[in-house]
Coordinates of C-alpha atoms in Angstrom, one line a residue:
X1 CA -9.6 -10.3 5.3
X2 CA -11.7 -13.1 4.5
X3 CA -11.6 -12.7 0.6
X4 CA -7.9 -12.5 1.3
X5 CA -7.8 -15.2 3.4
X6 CA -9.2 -17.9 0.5
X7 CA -7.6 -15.9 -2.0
X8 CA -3.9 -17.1 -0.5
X9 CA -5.4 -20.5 0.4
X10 CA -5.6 -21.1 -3.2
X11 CA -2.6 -19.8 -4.0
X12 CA -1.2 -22.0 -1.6
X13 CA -2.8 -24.9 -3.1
X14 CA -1.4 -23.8 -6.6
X15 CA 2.2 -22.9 -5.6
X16 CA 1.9 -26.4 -3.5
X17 CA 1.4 -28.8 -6.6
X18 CA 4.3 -26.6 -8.6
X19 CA 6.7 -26.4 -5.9
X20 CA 6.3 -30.6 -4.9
X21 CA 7.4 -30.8 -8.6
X22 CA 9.9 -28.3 -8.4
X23 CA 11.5 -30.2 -5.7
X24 CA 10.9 -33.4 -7.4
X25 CA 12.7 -32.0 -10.3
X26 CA 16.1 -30.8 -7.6
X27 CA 15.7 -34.8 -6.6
X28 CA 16.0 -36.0 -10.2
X29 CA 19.0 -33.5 -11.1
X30 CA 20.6 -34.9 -7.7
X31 CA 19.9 -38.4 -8.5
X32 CA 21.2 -38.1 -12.1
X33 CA 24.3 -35.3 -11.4
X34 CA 24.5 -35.5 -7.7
X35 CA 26.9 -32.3 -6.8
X36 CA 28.9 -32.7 -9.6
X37 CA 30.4 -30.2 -12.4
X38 CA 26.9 -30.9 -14.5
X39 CA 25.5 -30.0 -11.6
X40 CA 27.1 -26.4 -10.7
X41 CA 27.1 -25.8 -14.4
X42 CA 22.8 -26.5 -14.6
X43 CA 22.4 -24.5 -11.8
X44 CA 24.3 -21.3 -12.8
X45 CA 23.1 -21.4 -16.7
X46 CA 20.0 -22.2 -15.5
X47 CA 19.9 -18.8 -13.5
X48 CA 21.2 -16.5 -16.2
X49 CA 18.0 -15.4 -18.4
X50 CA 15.7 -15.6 -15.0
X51 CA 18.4 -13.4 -12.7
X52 CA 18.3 -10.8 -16.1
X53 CA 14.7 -10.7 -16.1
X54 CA 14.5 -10.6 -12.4
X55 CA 15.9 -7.7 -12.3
X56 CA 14.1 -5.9 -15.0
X57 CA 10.9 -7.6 -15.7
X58 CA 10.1 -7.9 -11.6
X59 CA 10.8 -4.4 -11.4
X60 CA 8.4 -3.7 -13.8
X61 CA 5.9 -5.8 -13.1
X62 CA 5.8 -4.8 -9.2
X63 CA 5.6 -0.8 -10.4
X64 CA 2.6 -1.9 -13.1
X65 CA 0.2 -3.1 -10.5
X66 CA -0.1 0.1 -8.8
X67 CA -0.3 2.1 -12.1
X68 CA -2.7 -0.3 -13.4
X69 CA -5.1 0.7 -10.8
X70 CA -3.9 4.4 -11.1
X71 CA -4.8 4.5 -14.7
X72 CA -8.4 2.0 -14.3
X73 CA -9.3 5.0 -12.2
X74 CA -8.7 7.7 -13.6
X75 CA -9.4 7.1 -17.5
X76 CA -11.6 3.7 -17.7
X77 CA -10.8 -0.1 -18.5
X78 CA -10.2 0.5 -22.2
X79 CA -7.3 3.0 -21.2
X80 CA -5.5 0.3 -18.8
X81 CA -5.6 -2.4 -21.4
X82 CA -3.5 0.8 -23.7
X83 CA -1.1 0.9 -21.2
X84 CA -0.8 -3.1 -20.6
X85 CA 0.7 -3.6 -24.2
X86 CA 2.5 0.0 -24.3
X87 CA 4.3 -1.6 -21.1
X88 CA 4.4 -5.3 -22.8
X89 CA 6.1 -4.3 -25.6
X90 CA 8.7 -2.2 -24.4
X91 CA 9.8 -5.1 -22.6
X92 CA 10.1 -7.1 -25.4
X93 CA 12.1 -5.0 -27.1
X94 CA 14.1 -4.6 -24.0
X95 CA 14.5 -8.8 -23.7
X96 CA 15.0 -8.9 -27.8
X97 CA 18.2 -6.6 -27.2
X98 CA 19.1 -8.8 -24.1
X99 CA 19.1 -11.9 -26.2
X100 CA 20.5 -10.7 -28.6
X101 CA 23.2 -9.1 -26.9
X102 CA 23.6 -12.5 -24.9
X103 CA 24.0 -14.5 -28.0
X104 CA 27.2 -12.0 -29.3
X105 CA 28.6 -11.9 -25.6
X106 CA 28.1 -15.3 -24.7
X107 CA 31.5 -15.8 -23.1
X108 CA 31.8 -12.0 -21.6
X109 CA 28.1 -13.2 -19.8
X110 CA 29.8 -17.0 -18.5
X111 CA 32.9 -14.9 -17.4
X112 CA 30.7 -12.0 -15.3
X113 CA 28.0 -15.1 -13.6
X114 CA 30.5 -17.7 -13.4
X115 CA 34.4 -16.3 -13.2
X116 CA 35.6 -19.7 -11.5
X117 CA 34.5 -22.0 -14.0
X118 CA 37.7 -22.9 -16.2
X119 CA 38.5 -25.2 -19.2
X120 CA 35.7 -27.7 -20.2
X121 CA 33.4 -26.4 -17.0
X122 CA 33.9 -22.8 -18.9
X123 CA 33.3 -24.0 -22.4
X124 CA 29.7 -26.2 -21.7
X125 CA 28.6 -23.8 -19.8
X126 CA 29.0 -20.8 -22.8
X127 CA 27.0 -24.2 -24.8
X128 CA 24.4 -24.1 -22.2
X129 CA 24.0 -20.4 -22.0
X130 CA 23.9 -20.1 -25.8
X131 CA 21.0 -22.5 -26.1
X132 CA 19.1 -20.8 -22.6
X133 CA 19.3 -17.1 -23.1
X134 CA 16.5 -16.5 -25.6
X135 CA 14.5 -17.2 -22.5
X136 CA 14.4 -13.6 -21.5
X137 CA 11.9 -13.5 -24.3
X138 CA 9.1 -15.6 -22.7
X139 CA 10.3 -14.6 -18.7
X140 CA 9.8 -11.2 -19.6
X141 CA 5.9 -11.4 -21.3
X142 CA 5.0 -14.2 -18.1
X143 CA 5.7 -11.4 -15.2
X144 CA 4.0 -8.9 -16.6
X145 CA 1.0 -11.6 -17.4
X146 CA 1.1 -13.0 -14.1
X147 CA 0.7 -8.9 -13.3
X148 CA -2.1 -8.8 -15.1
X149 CA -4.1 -11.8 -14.2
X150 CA -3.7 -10.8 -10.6
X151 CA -4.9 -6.8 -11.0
X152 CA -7.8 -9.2 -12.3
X153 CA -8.3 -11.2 -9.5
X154 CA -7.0 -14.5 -10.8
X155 CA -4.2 -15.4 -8.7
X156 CA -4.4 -19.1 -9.0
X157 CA -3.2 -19.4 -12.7
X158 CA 0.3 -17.7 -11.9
X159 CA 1.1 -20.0 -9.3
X160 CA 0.6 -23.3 -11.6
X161 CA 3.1 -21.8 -14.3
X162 CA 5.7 -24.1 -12.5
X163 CA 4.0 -27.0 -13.2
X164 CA 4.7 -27.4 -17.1
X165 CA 8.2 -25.7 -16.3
X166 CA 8.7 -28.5 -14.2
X167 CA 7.6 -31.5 -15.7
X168 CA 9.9 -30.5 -19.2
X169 CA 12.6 -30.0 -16.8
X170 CA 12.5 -33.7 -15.3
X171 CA 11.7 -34.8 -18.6
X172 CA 14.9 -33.3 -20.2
X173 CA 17.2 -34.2 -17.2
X174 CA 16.3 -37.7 -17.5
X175 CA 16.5 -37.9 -21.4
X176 CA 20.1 -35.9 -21.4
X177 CA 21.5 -38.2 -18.5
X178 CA 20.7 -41.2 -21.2
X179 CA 21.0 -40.0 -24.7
X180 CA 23.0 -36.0 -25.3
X181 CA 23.7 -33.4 -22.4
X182 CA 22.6 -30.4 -24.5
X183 CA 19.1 -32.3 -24.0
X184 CA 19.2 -30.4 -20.9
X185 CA 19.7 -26.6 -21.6
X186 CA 16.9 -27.2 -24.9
X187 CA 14.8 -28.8 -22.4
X188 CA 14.8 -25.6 -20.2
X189 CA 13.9 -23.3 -22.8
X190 CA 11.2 -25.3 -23.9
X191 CA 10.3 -25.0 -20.3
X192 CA 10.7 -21.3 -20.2
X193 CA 8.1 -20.8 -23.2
X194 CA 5.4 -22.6 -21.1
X195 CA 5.6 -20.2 -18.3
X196 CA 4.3 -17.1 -21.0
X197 CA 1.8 -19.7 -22.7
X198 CA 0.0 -21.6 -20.2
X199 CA -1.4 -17.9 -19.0
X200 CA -2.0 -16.8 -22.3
X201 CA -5.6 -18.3 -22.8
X202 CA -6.3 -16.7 -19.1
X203 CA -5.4 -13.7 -19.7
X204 CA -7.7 -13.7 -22.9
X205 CA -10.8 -14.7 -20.3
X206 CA -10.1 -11.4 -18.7
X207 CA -10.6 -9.2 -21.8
X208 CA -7.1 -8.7 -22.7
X209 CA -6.7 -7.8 -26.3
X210 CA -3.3 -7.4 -27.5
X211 CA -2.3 -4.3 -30.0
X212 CA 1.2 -3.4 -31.5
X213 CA 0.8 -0.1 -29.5
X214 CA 4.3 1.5 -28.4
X215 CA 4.6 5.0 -26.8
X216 CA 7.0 5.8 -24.8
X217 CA 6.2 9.6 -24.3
X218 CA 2.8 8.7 -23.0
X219 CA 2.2 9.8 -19.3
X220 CA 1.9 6.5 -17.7
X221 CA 4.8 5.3 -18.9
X222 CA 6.6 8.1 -18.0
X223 CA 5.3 8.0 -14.5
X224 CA 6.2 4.0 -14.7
X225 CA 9.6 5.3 -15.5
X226 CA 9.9 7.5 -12.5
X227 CA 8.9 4.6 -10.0
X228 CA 10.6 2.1 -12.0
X229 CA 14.4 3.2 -11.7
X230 CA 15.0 3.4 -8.3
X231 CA 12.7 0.0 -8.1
X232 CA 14.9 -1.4 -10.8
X233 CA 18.2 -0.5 -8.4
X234 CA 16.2 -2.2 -6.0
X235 CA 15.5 -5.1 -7.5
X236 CA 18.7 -5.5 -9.1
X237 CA 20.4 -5.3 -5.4
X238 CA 18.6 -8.0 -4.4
X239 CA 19.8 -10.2 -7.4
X240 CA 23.1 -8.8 -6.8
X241 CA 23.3 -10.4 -3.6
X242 CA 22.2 -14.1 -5.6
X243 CA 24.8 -13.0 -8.4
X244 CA 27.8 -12.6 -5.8
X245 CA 27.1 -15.6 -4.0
X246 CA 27.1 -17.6 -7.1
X247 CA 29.8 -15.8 -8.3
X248 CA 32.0 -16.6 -5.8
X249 CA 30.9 -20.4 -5.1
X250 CA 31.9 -21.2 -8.7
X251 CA 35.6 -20.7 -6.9
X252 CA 34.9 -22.7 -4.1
X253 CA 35.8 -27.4 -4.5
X254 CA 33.0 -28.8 -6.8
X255 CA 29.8 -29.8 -5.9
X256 CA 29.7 -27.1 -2.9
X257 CA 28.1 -24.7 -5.8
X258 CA 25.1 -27.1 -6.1
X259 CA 24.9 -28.3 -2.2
X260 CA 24.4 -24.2 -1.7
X261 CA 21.8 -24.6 -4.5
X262 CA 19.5 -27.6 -3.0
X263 CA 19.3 -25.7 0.2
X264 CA 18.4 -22.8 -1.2
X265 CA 15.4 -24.7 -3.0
X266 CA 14.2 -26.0 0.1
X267 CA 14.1 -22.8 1.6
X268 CA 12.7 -21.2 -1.6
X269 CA 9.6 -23.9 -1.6
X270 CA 8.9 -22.3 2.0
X271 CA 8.8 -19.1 0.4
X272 CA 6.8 -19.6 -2.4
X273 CA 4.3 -21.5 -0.7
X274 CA 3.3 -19.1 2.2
X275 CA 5.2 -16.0 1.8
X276 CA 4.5 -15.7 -2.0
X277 CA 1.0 -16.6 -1.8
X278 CA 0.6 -14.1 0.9
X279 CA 1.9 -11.3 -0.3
X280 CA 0.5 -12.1 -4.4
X281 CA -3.1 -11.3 -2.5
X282 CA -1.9 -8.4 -0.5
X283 CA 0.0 -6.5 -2.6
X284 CA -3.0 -4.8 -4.8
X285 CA -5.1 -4.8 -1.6
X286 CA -2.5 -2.5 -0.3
X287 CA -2.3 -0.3 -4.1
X288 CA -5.9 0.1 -3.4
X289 CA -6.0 1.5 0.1
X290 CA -2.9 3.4 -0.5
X291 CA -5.1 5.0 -3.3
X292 CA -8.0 5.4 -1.2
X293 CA -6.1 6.6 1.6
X294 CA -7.4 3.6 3.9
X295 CA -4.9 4.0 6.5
X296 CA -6.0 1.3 9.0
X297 CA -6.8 -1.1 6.8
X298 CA -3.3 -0.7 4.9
X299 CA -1.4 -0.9 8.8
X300 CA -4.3 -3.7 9.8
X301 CA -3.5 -5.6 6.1
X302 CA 0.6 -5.4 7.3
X303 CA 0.2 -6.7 10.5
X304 CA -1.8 -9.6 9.7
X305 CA 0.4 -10.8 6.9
X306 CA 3.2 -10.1 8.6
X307 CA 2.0 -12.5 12.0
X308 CA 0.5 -14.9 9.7
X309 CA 4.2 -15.5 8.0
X310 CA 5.5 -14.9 11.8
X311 CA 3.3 -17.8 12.8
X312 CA 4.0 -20.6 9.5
X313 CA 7.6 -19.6 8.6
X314 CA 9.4 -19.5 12.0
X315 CA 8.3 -22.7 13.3
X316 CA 9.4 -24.2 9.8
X317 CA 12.8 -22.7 10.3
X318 CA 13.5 -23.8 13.7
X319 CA 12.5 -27.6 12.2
X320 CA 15.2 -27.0 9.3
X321 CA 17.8 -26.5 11.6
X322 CA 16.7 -29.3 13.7
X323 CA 16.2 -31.6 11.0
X324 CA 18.4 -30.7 8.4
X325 CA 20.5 -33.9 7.9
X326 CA 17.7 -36.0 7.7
X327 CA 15.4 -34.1 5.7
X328 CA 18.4 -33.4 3.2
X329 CA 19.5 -37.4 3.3
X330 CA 15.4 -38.4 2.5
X331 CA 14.9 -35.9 -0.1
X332 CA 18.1 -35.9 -2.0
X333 CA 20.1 -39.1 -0.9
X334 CA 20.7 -41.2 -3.8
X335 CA 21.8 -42.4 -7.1
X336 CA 25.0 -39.2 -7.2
X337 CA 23.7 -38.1 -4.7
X338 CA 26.4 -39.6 -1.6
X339 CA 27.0 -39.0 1.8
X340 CA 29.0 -36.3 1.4
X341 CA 26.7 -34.3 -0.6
X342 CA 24.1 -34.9 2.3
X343 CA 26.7 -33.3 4.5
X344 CA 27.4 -30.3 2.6
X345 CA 23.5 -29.3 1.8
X346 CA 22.7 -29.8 5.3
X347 CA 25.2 -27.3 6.2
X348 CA 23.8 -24.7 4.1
X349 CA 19.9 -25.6 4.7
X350 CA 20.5 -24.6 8.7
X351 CA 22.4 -21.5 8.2
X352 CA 20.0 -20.6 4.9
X353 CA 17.0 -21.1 7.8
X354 CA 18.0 -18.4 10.3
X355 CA 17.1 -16.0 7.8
X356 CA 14.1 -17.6 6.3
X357 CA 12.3 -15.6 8.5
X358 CA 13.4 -12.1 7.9
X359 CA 13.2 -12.8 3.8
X360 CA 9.5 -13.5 4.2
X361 CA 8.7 -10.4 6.3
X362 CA 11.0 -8.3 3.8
X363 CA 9.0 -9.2 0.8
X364 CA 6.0 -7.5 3.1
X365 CA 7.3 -4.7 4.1
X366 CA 8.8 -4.2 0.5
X367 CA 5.0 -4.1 -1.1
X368 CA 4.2 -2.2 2.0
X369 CA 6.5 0.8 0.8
X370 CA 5.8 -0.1 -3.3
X371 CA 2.6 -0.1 -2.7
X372 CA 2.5 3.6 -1.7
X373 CA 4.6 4.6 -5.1
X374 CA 7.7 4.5 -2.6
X375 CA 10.3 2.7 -4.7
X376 CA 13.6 4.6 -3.5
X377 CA 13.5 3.3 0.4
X378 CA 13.8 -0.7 -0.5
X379 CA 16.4 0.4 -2.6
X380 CA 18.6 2.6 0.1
X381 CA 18.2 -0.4 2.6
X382 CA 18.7 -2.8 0.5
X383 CA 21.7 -1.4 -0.7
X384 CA 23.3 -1.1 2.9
X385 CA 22.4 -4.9 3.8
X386 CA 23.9 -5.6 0.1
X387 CA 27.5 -3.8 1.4
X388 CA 27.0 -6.3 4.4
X389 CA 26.8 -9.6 2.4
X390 CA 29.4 -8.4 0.5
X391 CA 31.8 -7.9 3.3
X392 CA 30.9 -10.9 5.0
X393 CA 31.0 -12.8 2.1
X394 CA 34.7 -12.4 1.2
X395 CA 35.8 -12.3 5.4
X396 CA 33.7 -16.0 5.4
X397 CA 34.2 -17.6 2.4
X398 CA 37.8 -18.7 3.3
X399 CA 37.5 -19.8 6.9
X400 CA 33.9 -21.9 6.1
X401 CA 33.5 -22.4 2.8
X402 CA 30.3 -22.9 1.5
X403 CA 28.6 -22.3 4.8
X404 CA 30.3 -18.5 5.1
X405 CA 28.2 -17.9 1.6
X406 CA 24.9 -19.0 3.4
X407 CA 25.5 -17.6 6.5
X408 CA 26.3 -14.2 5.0
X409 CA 23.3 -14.0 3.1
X410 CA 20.9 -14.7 6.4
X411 CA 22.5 -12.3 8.3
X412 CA 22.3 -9.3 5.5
X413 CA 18.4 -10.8 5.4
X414 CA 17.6 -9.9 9.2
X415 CA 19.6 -6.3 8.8
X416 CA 17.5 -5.4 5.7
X417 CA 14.1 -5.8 7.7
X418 CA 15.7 -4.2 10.6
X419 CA 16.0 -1.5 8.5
X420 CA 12.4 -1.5 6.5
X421 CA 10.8 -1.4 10.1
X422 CA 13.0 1.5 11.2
X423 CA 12.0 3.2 7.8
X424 CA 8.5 2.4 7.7
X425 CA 8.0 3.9 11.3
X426 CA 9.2 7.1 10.0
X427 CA 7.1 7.1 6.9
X428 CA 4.1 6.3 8.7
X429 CA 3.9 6.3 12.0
X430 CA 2.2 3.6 13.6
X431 CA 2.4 0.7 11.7
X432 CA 1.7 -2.2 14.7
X433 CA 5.0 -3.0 15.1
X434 CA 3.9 -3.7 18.4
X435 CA 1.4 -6.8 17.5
X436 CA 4.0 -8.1 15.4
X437 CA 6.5 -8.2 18.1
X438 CA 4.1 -9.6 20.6
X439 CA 3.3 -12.4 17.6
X440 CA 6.8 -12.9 17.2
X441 CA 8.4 -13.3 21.1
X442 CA 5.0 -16.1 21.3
X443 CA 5.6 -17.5 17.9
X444 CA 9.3 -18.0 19.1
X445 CA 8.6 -19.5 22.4
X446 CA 6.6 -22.1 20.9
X447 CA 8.8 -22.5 18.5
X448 CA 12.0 -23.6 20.9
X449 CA 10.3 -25.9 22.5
X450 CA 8.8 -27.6 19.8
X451 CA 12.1 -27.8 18.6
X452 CA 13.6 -29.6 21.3
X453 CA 10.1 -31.8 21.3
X454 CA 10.7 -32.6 18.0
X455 CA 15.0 -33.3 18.0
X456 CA 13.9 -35.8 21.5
X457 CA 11.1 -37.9 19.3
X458 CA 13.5 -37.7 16.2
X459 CA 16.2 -39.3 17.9
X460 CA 14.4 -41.6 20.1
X461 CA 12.8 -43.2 17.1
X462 CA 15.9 -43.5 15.2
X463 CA 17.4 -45.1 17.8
X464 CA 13.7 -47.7 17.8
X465 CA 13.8 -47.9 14.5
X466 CA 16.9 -48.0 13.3
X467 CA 18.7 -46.7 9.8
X468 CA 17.0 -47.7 6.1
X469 CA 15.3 -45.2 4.1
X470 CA 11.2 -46.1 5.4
X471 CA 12.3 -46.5 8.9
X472 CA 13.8 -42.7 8.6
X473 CA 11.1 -41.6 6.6
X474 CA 8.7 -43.2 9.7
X475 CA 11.3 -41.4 12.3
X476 CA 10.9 -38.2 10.7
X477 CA 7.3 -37.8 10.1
X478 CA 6.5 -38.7 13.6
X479 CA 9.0 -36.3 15.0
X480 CA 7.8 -33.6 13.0
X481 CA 3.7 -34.7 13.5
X482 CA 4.7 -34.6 17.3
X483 CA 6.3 -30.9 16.7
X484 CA 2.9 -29.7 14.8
X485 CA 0.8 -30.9 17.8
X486 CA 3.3 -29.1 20.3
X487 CA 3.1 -26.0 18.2
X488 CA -0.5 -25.4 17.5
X489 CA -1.5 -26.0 21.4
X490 CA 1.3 -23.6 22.5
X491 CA 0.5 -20.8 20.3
X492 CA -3.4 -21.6 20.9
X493 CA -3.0 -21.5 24.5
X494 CA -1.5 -18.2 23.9
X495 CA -4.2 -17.0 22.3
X496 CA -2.6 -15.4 19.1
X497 CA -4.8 -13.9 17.3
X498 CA -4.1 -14.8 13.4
X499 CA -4.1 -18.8 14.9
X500 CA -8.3 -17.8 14.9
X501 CA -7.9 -17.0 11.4
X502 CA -6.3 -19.7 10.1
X503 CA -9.2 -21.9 11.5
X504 CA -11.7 -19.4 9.9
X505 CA -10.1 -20.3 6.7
X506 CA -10.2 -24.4 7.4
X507 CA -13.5 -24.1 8.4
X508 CA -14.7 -22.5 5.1
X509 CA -12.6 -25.0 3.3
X510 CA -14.0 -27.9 5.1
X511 CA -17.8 -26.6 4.3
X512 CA -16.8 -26.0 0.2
X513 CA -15.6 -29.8 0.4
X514 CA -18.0 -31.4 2.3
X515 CA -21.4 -29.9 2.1
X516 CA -24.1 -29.9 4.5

């Protein structure tokens, strides 16, 4: 686990510098369109090529790593590379009949991702879409790359792709708030492109050559086919679940839309940073001991990912529900950006946090099953906690708003790994549930009474300090310092075992920057 240990330190490091700019970006689209109809209109245009491609080009994508390895194996390097561009160039021809289908049926694809927008909030968002959806060309060519790079042991590169996305982003929100609006959707194409050709040059380091090779009776990609349909159902369940939320807030008061979306973006950071750079490393690990029918190093690899995100992503939770308002008010707070605003994201940040938890150790357990070619479980689970949301979408929505939305999607979240673990057992066996539930109970103990440590030092340096931006800033960083310390000597003192690790991996960092 060492190798996979650094490897995911790295990652982190990556995702870290993108995701500080990604937030950076929600703080300059807050500051400049606070929660406004600019605002829900960005967010949901914004979303349209990247939910399309999330459904197809992840499912892909997932499915290639696995048959990568498959076909390395079995028929050499130079055969691998054959299927890399008969795969890349089917979904380009895929993605050139999306775009072009988007660009006929721009107003049939507003109506189906944002039915409550009406009038001039309708009519800039077709503009926006219009000017956005050729994206699906380079979305679709940067997963399968990132793919690529990662079957090829370079994990780093795919985690900076945000940082060019980014910085256009900002640059174009800025420019559009001062000069034209439709700066702002041409901005995010731009953006897009950068995503396929910052790993372009990287991928070239790791021999790939491209060829105009397209065969779609060829045995891998039949095989691909096989695993990719039930994965694609999958996949596109999960997005379902973003599409109906979004769906529906477009009918709820303006400016909720966008609250739900800032929230969601701090929990998403969370994600990315740990969960995704977890689960990047482990998820050809896993391929290969599926392949080599390692059986206690694929259940050993599960339960230590799974205790690692146990042990970073529930104490983080329980802090966001603590600290919503103020964390909200600090990062978001200004220019457009009022009071109220505050209010509504901090709503949606706590009940988005009880299920940040459950959404990390679902993307595990879903490469846990992929891994071992079994597409069609994710997709029968995920299609039951899909009905849930649904239902408690529409009975929620009414009584609470904004907050029904986010609730509904945590608690659909918990039932779909309830599910996975259920499933898993039966497929395998033994899979340590145990050790994670021993993790867990520990990891949850420590984490209610940092909570509480942290909420007492919060308040009782507000109430030293007083109100004003620095002296909150000061408040919260002390309270949430004071909830680190209180953590890391709980869960030390409980001897888990992954807390060993993580000090393995410091350690080896520490020595790489500071020689002896």
């Amino acid at each position: 686990m060492s190798k996979t240990a650094k490897a995911a330190l790295w990652i982190m490091v990556a995702t870290m510098l993108s995701k500080v700019l990604g937030f950076f970006r929600e703080m300059v689209l807050a500051n400049f369109y606070g929660t406004g109809n600019i605002a829900d209109i960005f967010v949901v245009t914004l979303n349209i090529p990247g939910l399309i491609i999330a459904v197809i080009g992840s499912a892909i994508a997932t499915t290639y790593i696995p048959m990568y390895f498959n076909t390395k194996e079995k028929y050499g390097e130079e055969q691998a590379l054959k299927f890399t561009n008969n795969v890349l160039n089917i979904c380009y021809i895929m993605a050139i009949v999306i775009a072009v289908l988007g660009l006929l049926f721009t107003r049939e694809f507003v109506t189906v991702f944002a039915g409550g927008f009406k009038g001039e909030k309708f009519e800039i968002a077709v503009k926006f879409t219009k000017i956005m959806i050729s994206g699906v060309l380079f979305l679709s060519g940067s997963k399968l790359f990132s793919s690529y790079l990662q079957v090829n042991d370079n994990f780093v590169v795919p985690g900076l792709i945000g940082l060019p996305y980014n910085i256009i982003i900002i640059a174009s929100i800025i420019i559009s708030a001062n000069t034209n609006l439709y700066v702002l959707p041409a901005g995010a194409l731009l953006a897009m492109s950068t995503q396929l050709l910052f790993q372009l040059p990287f991928a070239f380091k790791k021999s790939y050559r491209y060829k105009p090779y397209v065969n779609i009776k060829d045995e891998s990609i039949k095989e691909l086919a096989v695993l990719v349909l039930p994965m694609l159902m999958g996949v596109a369940i999960g997005q379902l679940n973003v599409f109906v939320d979004r769906l529906l807030g477009t009918h709820l008061p303006s400016g909720q839309l966008a609250a739900l979306n800032y929230a969601n973006r701090l929990n998403e950071f969370v994600m990315a940073l740990f969960v995704t750079s977890i689960i990047t490393v482990i998820y050809p690990k896993l391929s290969k001991m599926s392949n080599q029918d390692n059986n206690s190093g694929y259940i050993s690899t599960i339960v230590k990912s799974s205790n690692c995100i146990i042990l970073v992503v529930l104490p983080i939770a329980i802090g966001a529900i603590v600290l919503a308002e103020p964390i909200v008010r600090i990062l978001f707070q200004r220019g457009k950006f009022d009071a109220n605003s505050t209010q509504l994201t901090s709503i949606a940040l706590r009940l988005y946090s009880v299920g940040l938890l459950a959404c990390g150790i679902r993307d595990v357990l879903y490469r846990a099953f992929y891994s071992k070619s079994d597409t069609k479980t994710p997709m029968i689970n995920g299609s039951i906690a899909l009905a849930i949301n649904i239902v408690l979408n529409l009975l929620l929505i009414k009584p609470l708003g904004h907050a029904g939305l986010a609730i509904s999607t945590s608690i659909s979240s918990i039932i779909t790994v309830v599910l996975l673990f259920i499933s898993l057992k039966r497929k395998t066996g033994y899979f340590g549930g145990d050790k994670i539930i021993k993790t867990g109970i520990k990891s949850m103990i420590a984490s209610a009474i940092m909570g509480v440590v942290t909420l007492f030092v919060y308040n009782n340096l507000h109430l030293i300090l007083g109100a004003g931006m620095i002296k909150e800033l000061i408040s919260l960083s002390g309270s949430v310092l004071s909830g680190v310390v209180v953590y890391s000597l709980l869960v030390i003192i409980m001897k888990v075992e992954e807390v060993g690790l993580a000090f393995d991996i410091l350690k080896k960092v520490k020595n790489k920057l500071i020689p002896r």
